[in-house]
mmCIF file of N, CA and C in Angstrom:
data_model
loop_
_atom_site.group_PDB
_atom_site.id
_atom_site.type_symbol
_atom_site.label_atom_id
_atom_site.label_comp_id
_atom_site.label_asym_id
_atom_site.label_seq_id
_atom_site.Cartn_x
_atom_site.Cartn_y
_atom_site.Cartn_z
ATOM 1 N N GLN A 133 0.929 -1.209 -0.022
ATOM 2 C CA GLN A 133 0.068 -0.113 0.026
ATOM 3 C C GLN A 133 0.947 1.288 -0.039
ATOM 4 N N VAL A 134 0.679 2.022 -0.962
ATOM 5 C CA VAL A 134 1.335 3.398 -1.070
ATOM 6 C C VAL A 134 0.285 4.618 -0.937
ATOM 7 N N GLN A 135 0.615 5.464 -0.036
ATOM 8 C CA GLN A 135 -0.320 6.459 0.218
ATOM 9 C C GLN A 135 0.427 7.939 0.674
ATOM 10 N N LEU A 136 -0.146 8.811 0.191
ATOM 11 C CA LEU A 136 0.405 10.138 0.526
ATOM 12 C C LEU A 136 -0.887 10.940 1.019
ATOM 13 N N VAL A 137 -0.790 11.683 2.139
ATOM 14 C CA VAL A 137 -1.900 12.457 2.853
ATOM 15 C C VAL A 137 -1.353 13.823 3.236
ATOM 16 N N GLU A 138 -2.015 14.815 2.511
ATOM 17 C CA GLU A 138 -1.690 16.196 2.772
ATOM 18 C C GLU A 138 -2.552 16.740 3.918
ATOM 19 N N SER A 139 -2.103 17.657 4.766
ATOM 20 C CA SER A 139 -2.886 18.417 5.792
ATOM 21 C C SER A 139 -2.375 19.686 5.848
ATOM 22 N N GLY A 140 -3.048 20.652 6.718
ATOM 23 C CA GLY A 140 -2.570 21.865 7.000
ATOM 24 C C GLY A 140 -3.257 23.104 6.307
ATOM 25 N N GLY A 141 -4.073 22.592 5.403
ATOM 26 C CA GLY A 141 -4.681 23.813 4.622
ATOM 27 C C GLY A 141 -5.783 24.497 5.475
ATOM 28 N N GLY A 142 -6.297 25.604 4.902
ATOM 29 C CA GLY A 142 -7.280 26.257 5.788
ATOM 30 C C GLY A 142 -7.471 27.782 5.002
ATOM 31 N N LEU A 143 -8.212 28.454 5.945
ATOM 32 C CA LEU A 143 -8.519 29.994 5.474
ATOM 33 C C LEU A 143 -7.467 30.768 6.113
ATOM 34 N N VAL A 144 -6.884 31.728 5.438
ATOM 35 C CA VAL A 144 -5.911 32.598 6.172
ATOM 36 C C VAL A 144 -6.033 33.877 5.293
ATOM 37 N N LYS A 145 -5.667 34.994 5.988
ATOM 38 C CA LYS A 145 -5.787 36.373 5.482
ATOM 39 C C LYS A 145 -4.504 36.629 4.714
ATOM 40 N N PRO A 146 -4.659 37.570 3.674
ATOM 41 C CA PRO A 146 -3.476 37.943 2.870
ATOM 42 C C PRO A 146 -2.294 38.461 3.862
ATOM 43 N N GLY A 147 -1.191 37.949 3.636
ATOM 44 C CA GLY A 147 -0.059 38.153 4.385
ATOM 45 C C GLY A 147 0.226 37.105 5.492
ATOM 46 N N GLY A 148 -0.693 36.217 5.652
ATOM 47 C CA GLY A 148 -0.527 35.249 6.730
ATOM 48 C C GLY A 148 0.231 34.083 6.293
ATOM 49 N N SER A 149 0.341 33.035 7.097
ATOM 50 C CA SER A 149 1.234 31.873 6.873
ATOM 51 C C SER A 149 0.410 30.601 7.101
ATOM 52 N N LEU A 150 0.794 29.473 6.483
ATOM 53 C CA LEU A 150 0.311 28.183 6.752
ATOM 54 C C LEU A 150 1.648 27.177 6.442
ATOM 55 N N ARG A 151 1.521 26.105 7.168
ATOM 56 C CA ARG A 151 2.469 25.092 6.928
ATOM 57 C C ARG A 151 1.666 23.697 6.529
ATOM 58 N N LEU A 152 2.012 23.202 5.207
ATOM 59 C CA LEU A 152 1.339 22.107 4.756
ATOM 60 C C LEU A 152 2.276 20.862 5.142
ATOM 61 N N SER A 153 1.530 19.702 5.365
ATOM 62 C CA SER A 153 2.392 18.577 5.562
ATOM 63 C C SER A 153 1.999 17.345 4.553
ATOM 64 N N CYS A 154 2.978 16.611 4.262
ATOM 65 C CA CYS A 154 2.734 15.428 3.239
ATOM 66 C C CYS A 154 3.317 14.242 3.963
ATOM 67 N N VAL A 155 2.571 13.373 4.470
ATOM 68 C CA VAL A 155 2.900 12.236 5.121
ATOM 69 C C VAL A 155 2.765 10.989 4.224
ATOM 70 N N ALA A 156 3.766 10.149 4.079
ATOM 71 C CA ALA A 156 3.637 8.996 3.323
ATOM 72 C C ALA A 156 3.785 7.790 4.051
ATOM 73 N N SER A 157 2.943 6.786 3.684
ATOM 74 C CA SER A 157 2.995 5.589 4.268
ATOM 75 C C SER A 157 3.142 4.432 3.214
ATOM 76 N N GLY A 158 3.591 3.284 3.426
ATOM 77 C CA GLY A 158 3.784 2.169 2.485
ATOM 78 C C GLY A 158 5.045 2.316 1.738
ATOM 79 N N PHE A 159 5.954 3.396 1.898
ATOM 80 C CA PHE A 159 7.306 3.541 1.263
ATOM 81 C C PHE A 159 7.968 4.633 2.108
ATOM 82 N N ALA A 160 9.312 4.647 1.824
ATOM 83 C CA ALA A 160 10.164 5.678 2.486
ATOM 84 C C ALA A 160 10.248 6.669 1.546
ATOM 85 N N LEU A 161 9.785 7.930 1.986
ATOM 86 C CA LEU A 161 9.583 9.267 1.050
ATOM 87 C C LEU A 161 11.017 9.748 0.869
ATOM 88 N N HIS A 162 11.885 9.501 1.560
ATOM 89 C CA HIS A 162 13.242 10.106 1.276
ATOM 90 C C HIS A 162 13.966 9.609 0.143
ATOM 91 N N TYR A 163 13.506 8.437 -0.419
ATOM 92 C CA TYR A 163 14.127 7.725 -1.657
ATOM 93 C C TYR A 163 13.420 8.415 -2.885
ATOM 94 N N TYR A 164 12.531 9.317 -2.635
ATOM 95 C CA TYR A 164 11.638 9.827 -3.841
ATOM 96 C C TYR A 164 12.014 11.330 -3.882
ATOM 97 N N ALA A 165 11.875 11.846 -5.250
ATOM 98 C CA ALA A 165 11.607 13.336 -5.384
ATOM 99 C C ALA A 165 10.208 13.469 -4.967
ATOM 100 N N VAL A 166 9.832 14.605 -4.208
ATOM 101 C CA VAL A 166 8.503 14.988 -3.701
ATOM 102 C C VAL A 166 8.411 16.402 -4.302
ATOM 103 N N GLY A 167 7.072 16.561 -4.862
ATOM 104 C CA GLY A 167 6.688 17.770 -5.480
ATOM 105 C C GLY A 167 5.496 18.224 -4.723
ATOM 106 N N TRP A 168 5.259 19.530 -4.645
ATOM 107 C CA TRP A 168 4.176 20.345 -4.283
ATOM 108 C C TRP A 168 3.611 20.925 -5.452
ATOM 109 N N PHE A 169 2.212 20.724 -5.610
ATOM 110 C CA PHE A 169 1.594 21.212 -6.830
ATOM 111 C C PHE A 169 0.246 21.967 -6.320
ATOM 112 N N ARG A 170 -0.268 22.880 -7.081
ATOM 113 C CA ARG A 170 -1.544 23.408 -6.765
ATOM 114 C C ARG A 170 -2.485 23.602 -7.855
ATOM 115 N N GLN A 171 -3.696 23.697 -7.795
ATOM 116 C CA GLN A 171 -4.674 23.749 -8.818
ATOM 117 C C GLN A 171 -5.869 24.666 -8.363
ATOM 118 N N ALA A 172 -5.966 25.876 -8.968
ATOM 119 C CA ALA A 172 -7.158 26.718 -8.863
ATOM 120 C C ALA A 172 -8.237 26.458 -9.816
ATOM 121 N N PRO A 173 -9.372 26.663 -9.415
ATOM 122 C CA PRO A 173 -10.630 26.418 -10.321
ATOM 123 C C PRO A 173 -10.301 27.097 -11.714
ATOM 124 N N GLY A 174 -10.560 26.063 -12.820
ATOM 125 C CA GLY A 174 -10.432 26.544 -14.161
ATOM 126 C C GLY A 174 -9.061 26.706 -14.608
ATOM 127 N N LYS A 175 -8.040 26.332 -13.843
ATOM 128 C CA LYS A 175 -6.638 26.333 -14.283
ATOM 129 C C LYS A 175 -5.958 25.076 -14.135
ATOM 130 N N GLU A 176 -4.916 24.930 -14.894
ATOM 131 C CA GLU A 176 -4.105 23.789 -14.741
ATOM 132 C C GLU A 176 -3.383 23.588 -13.571
ATOM 133 N N ARG A 177 -3.074 22.294 -13.294
ATOM 134 C CA ARG A 177 -2.348 21.981 -12.080
ATOM 135 C C ARG A 177 -0.879 22.420 -12.304
ATOM 136 N N GLU A 178 -0.186 23.063 -11.451
ATOM 137 C CA GLU A 178 1.138 23.727 -11.678
ATOM 138 C C GLU A 178 1.956 23.167 -10.545
ATOM 139 N N GLY A 179 3.250 22.964 -10.906
ATOM 140 C CA GLY A 179 4.338 22.710 -9.829
ATOM 141 C C GLY A 179 4.772 24.004 -9.200
ATOM 142 N N VAL A 180 4.777 23.926 -7.777
ATOM 143 C CA VAL A 180 5.303 25.083 -7.097
ATOM 144 C C VAL A 180 6.528 24.817 -6.335
ATOM 145 N N SER A 181 6.880 23.731 -5.990
ATOM 146 C CA SER A 181 8.150 23.398 -5.259
ATOM 147 C C SER A 181 8.523 21.869 -5.357
ATOM 148 N N CYS A 182 9.598 21.487 -5.211
ATOM 149 C CA CYS A 182 10.054 20.007 -5.033
ATOM 150 C C CYS A 182 11.461 19.925 -4.308
ATOM 151 N N ILE A 183 11.601 18.713 -3.786
ATOM 152 C CA ILE A 183 12.712 18.481 -2.972
ATOM 153 C C ILE A 183 13.374 17.146 -3.476
ATOM 154 N N SER A 184 14.606 16.934 -3.307
ATOM 155 C CA SER A 184 15.224 15.825 -3.968
ATOM 156 C C SER A 184 15.085 15.713 -5.256
ATOM 157 N N CYS A 185 14.948 16.785 -6.166
ATOM 158 C CA CYS A 185 14.564 16.759 -7.515
ATOM 159 C C CYS A 185 15.444 17.350 -8.530
ATOM 160 N N SER A 186 16.720 18.006 -7.784
ATOM 161 C CA SER A 186 17.672 18.636 -8.621
ATOM 162 C C SER A 186 18.979 18.554 -8.035
ATOM 163 N N ASP A 187 19.925 19.009 -8.582
ATOM 164 C CA ASP A 187 21.418 18.935 -8.096
ATOM 165 C C ASP A 187 21.399 19.937 -6.945
ATOM 166 N N ASP A 188 20.547 20.981 -6.945
ATOM 167 C CA ASP A 188 20.427 21.964 -5.824
ATOM 168 C C ASP A 188 19.559 21.644 -4.733
ATOM 169 N N SER A 189 18.976 20.354 -4.811
ATOM 170 C CA SER A 189 18.117 19.668 -3.852
ATOM 171 C C SER A 189 16.744 20.243 -3.900
ATOM 172 N N THR A 190 16.508 21.434 -4.160
ATOM 173 C CA THR A 190 15.060 21.991 -4.060
ATOM 174 C C THR A 190 14.872 22.861 -5.362
ATOM 175 N N TYR A 191 13.570 23.116 -5.507
ATOM 176 C CA TYR A 191 13.190 24.012 -6.641
ATOM 177 C C TYR A 191 11.867 24.904 -6.176
ATOM 178 N N TYR A 192 11.830 25.993 -6.565
ATOM 179 C CA TYR A 192 10.675 26.818 -6.383
ATOM 180 C C TYR A 192 10.247 27.604 -7.648
ATOM 181 N N ALA A 193 9.060 27.683 -7.859
ATOM 182 C CA ALA A 193 8.387 28.417 -9.047
ATOM 183 C C ALA A 193 8.616 29.849 -8.546
ATOM 184 N N ASP A 194 8.799 30.703 -9.667
ATOM 185 C CA ASP A 194 9.083 32.171 -9.528
ATOM 186 C C ASP A 194 7.937 32.718 -8.647
ATOM 187 N N SER A 195 6.810 32.347 -8.766
ATOM 188 C CA SER A 195 5.611 33.042 -8.201
ATOM 189 C C SER A 195 5.624 32.752 -6.612
ATOM 190 N N VAL A 196 6.458 31.886 -6.104
ATOM 191 C CA VAL A 196 6.457 31.526 -4.797
ATOM 192 C C VAL A 196 7.835 31.699 -4.058
ATOM 193 N N LYS A 197 8.932 31.833 -4.904
ATOM 194 C CA LYS A 197 10.367 32.006 -4.515
ATOM 195 C C LYS A 197 10.409 33.226 -3.395
ATOM 196 N N GLY A 198 11.072 32.884 -2.416
ATOM 197 C CA GLY A 198 11.254 33.851 -1.344
ATOM 198 C C GLY A 198 10.140 33.759 -0.272
ATOM 199 N N ARG A 199 8.970 33.216 -0.562
ATOM 200 C CA ARG A 199 7.811 33.205 0.268
ATOM 201 C C ARG A 199 7.527 31.690 0.778
ATOM 202 N N PHE A 200 7.856 30.698 -0.067
ATOM 203 C CA PHE A 200 7.590 29.301 0.370
ATOM 204 C C PHE A 200 8.960 28.666 0.640
ATOM 205 N N HIS A 201 8.937 27.669 1.527
ATOM 206 C CA HIS A 201 9.984 26.874 1.823
ATOM 207 C C HIS A 201 9.614 25.448 1.937
ATOM 208 N N ILE A 202 10.352 24.503 1.359
ATOM 209 C CA ILE A 202 10.111 23.025 1.454
ATOM 210 C C ILE A 202 11.154 22.435 2.283
ATOM 211 N N SER A 203 10.772 21.386 3.037
ATOM 212 C CA SER A 203 11.720 20.757 3.901
ATOM 213 C C SER A 203 11.194 19.376 4.172
ATOM 214 N N SER A 204 12.094 18.427 4.686
ATOM 215 C CA SER A 204 11.606 17.125 4.979
ATOM 216 C C SER A 204 12.168 16.771 6.368
ATOM 217 N N ASP A 205 11.399 15.736 7.008
ATOM 218 C CA ASP A 205 11.863 15.019 8.157
ATOM 219 C C ASP A 205 11.687 13.575 7.892
ATOM 220 N N ASN A 206 12.747 12.930 7.754
ATOM 221 C CA ASN A 206 12.806 11.599 7.619
ATOM 222 C C ASN A 206 12.300 10.673 8.522
ATOM 223 N N ALA A 207 12.579 11.034 9.813
ATOM 224 C CA ALA A 207 12.121 10.298 10.843
ATOM 225 C C ALA A 207 10.498 10.132 11.041
ATOM 226 N N LYS A 208 9.865 11.282 10.271
ATOM 227 C CA LYS A 208 8.406 11.357 10.455
ATOM 228 C C LYS A 208 7.962 10.885 9.007
ATOM 229 N N ASN A 209 8.707 10.670 8.006
ATOM 230 C CA ASN A 209 8.407 10.340 6.645
ATOM 231 C C ASN A 209 7.469 11.412 6.256
ATOM 232 N N THR A 210 7.982 12.586 6.262
ATOM 233 C CA THR A 210 7.048 13.839 5.903
ATOM 234 C C THR A 210 7.814 14.900 5.281
ATOM 235 N N VAL A 211 7.210 15.374 4.263
ATOM 236 C CA VAL A 211 7.621 16.621 3.645
ATOM 237 C C VAL A 211 6.632 17.855 3.988
ATOM 238 N N TYR A 212 7.241 18.974 4.137
ATOM 239 C CA TYR A 212 6.516 20.149 4.575
ATOM 240 C C TYR A 212 6.574 21.210 3.378
ATOM 241 N N LEU A 213 5.697 22.067 3.440
ATOM 242 C CA LEU A 213 5.680 23.249 2.692
ATOM 243 C C LEU A 213 5.299 24.423 3.400
ATOM 244 N N GLN A 214 6.303 25.345 3.991
ATOM 245 C CA GLN A 214 6.024 26.405 4.760
ATOM 246 C C GLN A 214 5.733 27.546 3.776
ATOM 247 N N MET A 215 4.500 28.240 3.948
ATOM 248 C CA MET A 215 3.981 29.092 2.976
ATOM 249 C C MET A 215 3.867 30.421 3.878
ATOM 250 N N ASN A 216 4.618 31.570 3.457
ATOM 251 C CA ASN A 216 4.499 32.892 4.177
ATOM 252 C C ASN A 216 4.088 33.943 3.111
ATOM 253 N N SER A 217 3.631 34.956 3.739
ATOM 254 C CA SER A 217 3.324 36.125 2.965
ATOM 255 C C SER A 217 2.237 35.765 1.847
ATOM 256 N N LEU A 218 1.299 35.087 2.213
ATOM 257 C CA LEU A 218 0.352 34.509 1.314
ATOM 258 C C LEU A 218 -0.564 35.658 0.605
ATOM 259 N N LYS A 219 -0.796 35.322 -0.559
ATOM 260 C CA LYS A 219 -1.619 36.249 -1.490
ATOM 261 C C LYS A 219 -2.829 35.598 -1.979
ATOM 262 N N PRO A 220 -3.825 36.332 -2.213
ATOM 263 C CA PRO A 220 -5.114 35.751 -2.780
ATOM 264 C C PRO A 220 -4.959 34.871 -3.944
ATOM 265 N N GLU A 221 -3.895 35.067 -4.906
ATOM 266 C CA GLU A 221 -3.735 34.188 -6.003
ATOM 267 C C GLU A 221 -3.011 32.883 -5.612
ATOM 268 N N ASP A 222 -2.669 32.729 -4.261
ATOM 269 C CA ASP A 222 -2.138 31.418 -3.850
ATOM 270 C C ASP A 222 -3.304 30.456 -3.483
ATOM 271 N N THR A 223 -4.595 30.975 -3.612
ATOM 272 C CA THR A 223 -5.636 30.060 -3.343
ATOM 273 C C THR A 223 -5.775 28.980 -4.338
ATOM 274 N N ALA A 224 -5.848 27.737 -3.884
ATOM 275 C CA ALA A 224 -5.904 26.677 -4.636
ATOM 276 C C ALA A 224 -5.880 25.287 -3.807
ATOM 277 N N VAL A 225 -6.249 24.305 -4.409
ATOM 278 C CA VAL A 225 -6.085 22.840 -3.812
ATOM 279 C C VAL A 225 -4.482 22.519 -3.981
ATOM 280 N N TYR A 226 -3.898 22.326 -2.904
ATOM 281 C CA TYR A 226 -2.425 21.893 -2.903
ATOM 282 C C TYR A 226 -2.295 20.317 -2.783
ATOM 283 N N TYR A 227 -1.488 19.900 -3.607
ATOM 284 C CA TYR A 227 -1.168 18.417 -3.748
ATOM 285 C C TYR A 227 0.167 18.197 -3.472
ATOM 286 N N CYS A 228 0.524 17.078 -2.784
ATOM 287 C CA CYS A 228 1.947 16.601 -2.808
ATOM 288 C C CYS A 228 2.026 15.300 -3.688
ATOM 289 N N ALA A 229 3.067 15.026 -4.149
ATOM 290 C CA ALA A 229 3.205 13.870 -5.123
ATOM 291 C C ALA A 229 4.792 13.407 -5.074
ATOM 292 N N ALA A 230 4.941 12.120 -5.518
ATOM 293 C CA ALA A 230 6.298 11.661 -5.235
ATOM 294 C C ALA A 230 6.528 10.632 -6.484
ATOM 295 N N ASP A 231 7.961 10.551 -6.825
ATOM 296 C CA ASP A 231 8.247 9.589 -7.965
ATOM 297 C C ASP A 231 9.737 9.308 -7.625
ATOM 298 N N THR A 232 10.183 8.181 -8.166
ATOM 299 C CA THR A 232 11.481 7.686 -8.077
ATOM 300 C C THR A 232 12.483 8.519 -9.010
ATOM 301 N N ALA A 233 11.950 8.941 -10.094
ATOM 302 C CA ALA A 233 12.825 9.347 -11.138
ATOM 303 C C ALA A 233 12.612 10.891 -11.428
ATOM 304 N N ALA A 234 11.662 11.662 -10.879
ATOM 305 C CA ALA A 234 11.430 12.887 -11.286
ATOM 306 C C ALA A 234 12.622 13.837 -11.085
ATOM 307 N N TRP A 235 12.940 14.732 -11.961
ATOM 308 C CA TRP A 235 14.059 15.508 -11.897
ATOM 309 C C TRP A 235 13.857 16.904 -12.517
ATOM 310 N N GLY A 236 14.306 17.943 -11.922
ATOM 311 C CA GLY A 236 13.991 19.351 -12.361
ATOM 312 C C GLY A 236 12.624 19.901 -12.024
ATOM 313 N N ARG A 237 12.208 20.981 -12.746
ATOM 314 C CA ARG A 237 10.944 21.673 -12.449
ATOM 315 C C ARG A 237 9.962 20.622 -12.306
ATOM 316 N N PRO A 238 9.109 20.629 -11.255
ATOM 317 C CA PRO A 238 7.985 19.588 -11.170
ATOM 318 C C PRO A 238 6.941 19.807 -12.274
ATOM 319 N N GLU A 239 6.640 18.528 -12.951
ATOM 320 C CA GLU A 239 5.698 18.493 -13.848
ATOM 321 C C GLU A 239 4.640 17.416 -13.499
ATOM 322 N N VAL A 240 3.433 17.515 -13.765
ATOM 323 C CA VAL A 240 2.382 16.447 -13.268
ATOM 324 C C VAL A 240 2.736 15.230 -13.933
ATOM 325 N N TYR A 241 3.176 15.182 -15.085
ATOM 326 C CA TYR A 241 3.387 13.863 -15.844
ATOM 327 C C TYR A 241 4.692 13.240 -15.357
ATOM 328 N N ASN A 242 5.513 13.712 -14.505
ATOM 329 C CA ASN A 242 6.601 13.067 -14.033
ATOM 330 C C ASN A 242 6.299 12.538 -12.607
ATOM 331 N N TYR A 243 5.140 12.730 -12.075
ATOM 332 C CA TYR A 243 4.936 12.116 -10.768
ATOM 333 C C TYR A 243 3.658 10.975 -10.722
ATOM 334 N N ASP A 244 4.075 9.896 -10.106
ATOM 335 C CA ASP A 244 3.258 8.801 -10.214
ATOM 336 C C ASP A 244 2.254 8.685 -8.817
ATOM 337 N N PHE A 245 2.710 9.106 -7.762
ATOM 338 C CA PHE A 245 2.005 8.910 -6.598
ATOM 339 C C PHE A 245 1.413 10.299 -6.000
ATOM 340 N N TRP A 246 0.271 10.442 -5.782
ATOM 341 C CA TRP A 246 -0.435 11.574 -5.446
ATOM 342 C C TRP A 246 -1.203 11.464 -4.150
ATOM 343 N N GLY A 247 -1.326 12.621 -3.440
ATOM 344 C CA GLY A 247 -2.137 12.769 -2.331
ATOM 345 C C GLY A 247 -3.483 13.310 -2.677
ATOM 346 N N GLN A 248 -4.378 13.463 -1.897
ATOM 347 C CA GLN A 248 -5.870 13.726 -2.071
ATOM 348 C C GLN A 248 -6.008 15.192 -2.148
ATOM 349 N N GLY A 249 -4.986 16.128 -1.713
ATOM 350 C CA GLY A 249 -5.129 17.502 -1.861
ATOM 351 C C GLY A 249 -5.633 18.037 -0.528
ATOM 352 N N THR A 250 -5.303 19.358 -0.370
ATOM 353 C CA THR A 250 -5.654 20.196 0.829
ATOM 354 C C THR A 250 -5.967 21.559 0.279
ATOM 355 N N GLN A 251 -7.171 22.143 0.830
ATOM 356 C CA GLN A 251 -7.527 23.416 0.299
ATOM 357 C C GLN A 251 -6.868 24.516 1.041
ATOM 358 N N VAL A 252 -6.315 25.437 0.188
ATOM 359 C CA VAL A 252 -5.827 26.726 0.855
ATOM 360 C C VAL A 252 -6.540 27.932 0.306
ATOM 361 N N THR A 253 -7.132 28.723 1.183
ATOM 362 C CA THR A 253 -7.849 29.850 0.756
ATOM 363 C C THR A 253 -7.300 31.152 1.344
ATOM 364 N N VAL A 254 -6.940 32.041 0.598
ATOM 365 C CA VAL A 254 -6.319 33.333 1.029
ATOM 366 C C VAL A 254 -7.354 34.511 0.720
ATOM 367 N N SER A 255 -7.858 35.010 1.750
ATOM 368 C CA SER A 255 -8.987 36.031 1.661
ATOM 369 C C SER A 255 -9.065 36.786 2.943
ATOM 370 N N SER A 256 -9.441 38.080 2.669
ATOM 371 C CA SER A 256 -9.842 38.979 3.774
ATOM 372 C C SER A 256 -11.232 38.872 4.221
#
């Protein structure tokens, strides 16, 4: 059994912060590239960050660089996405995904294992 479960979403005011968690079961997450993606209504799912996916270890989309930070805790088999200075345009369902071979900017087609998503809403 392979499972990824996201949590930590919710409603936050512009400028606020949230920390998302992605917990893996059935496999050791540290052997995989792990990506965070988001999808707003009517828009394509887009990659926002990944870890263990490049020679620099992490990647951030330009839209979130300097505001979001990805990290991992092997003992907890968990990857986190710390989101700061949130903007209304960050509103989306956020997904984590994993793959053994994904490399570079996270693309949906490179990831085989997906969580169920967690809603993030940034609004005053």
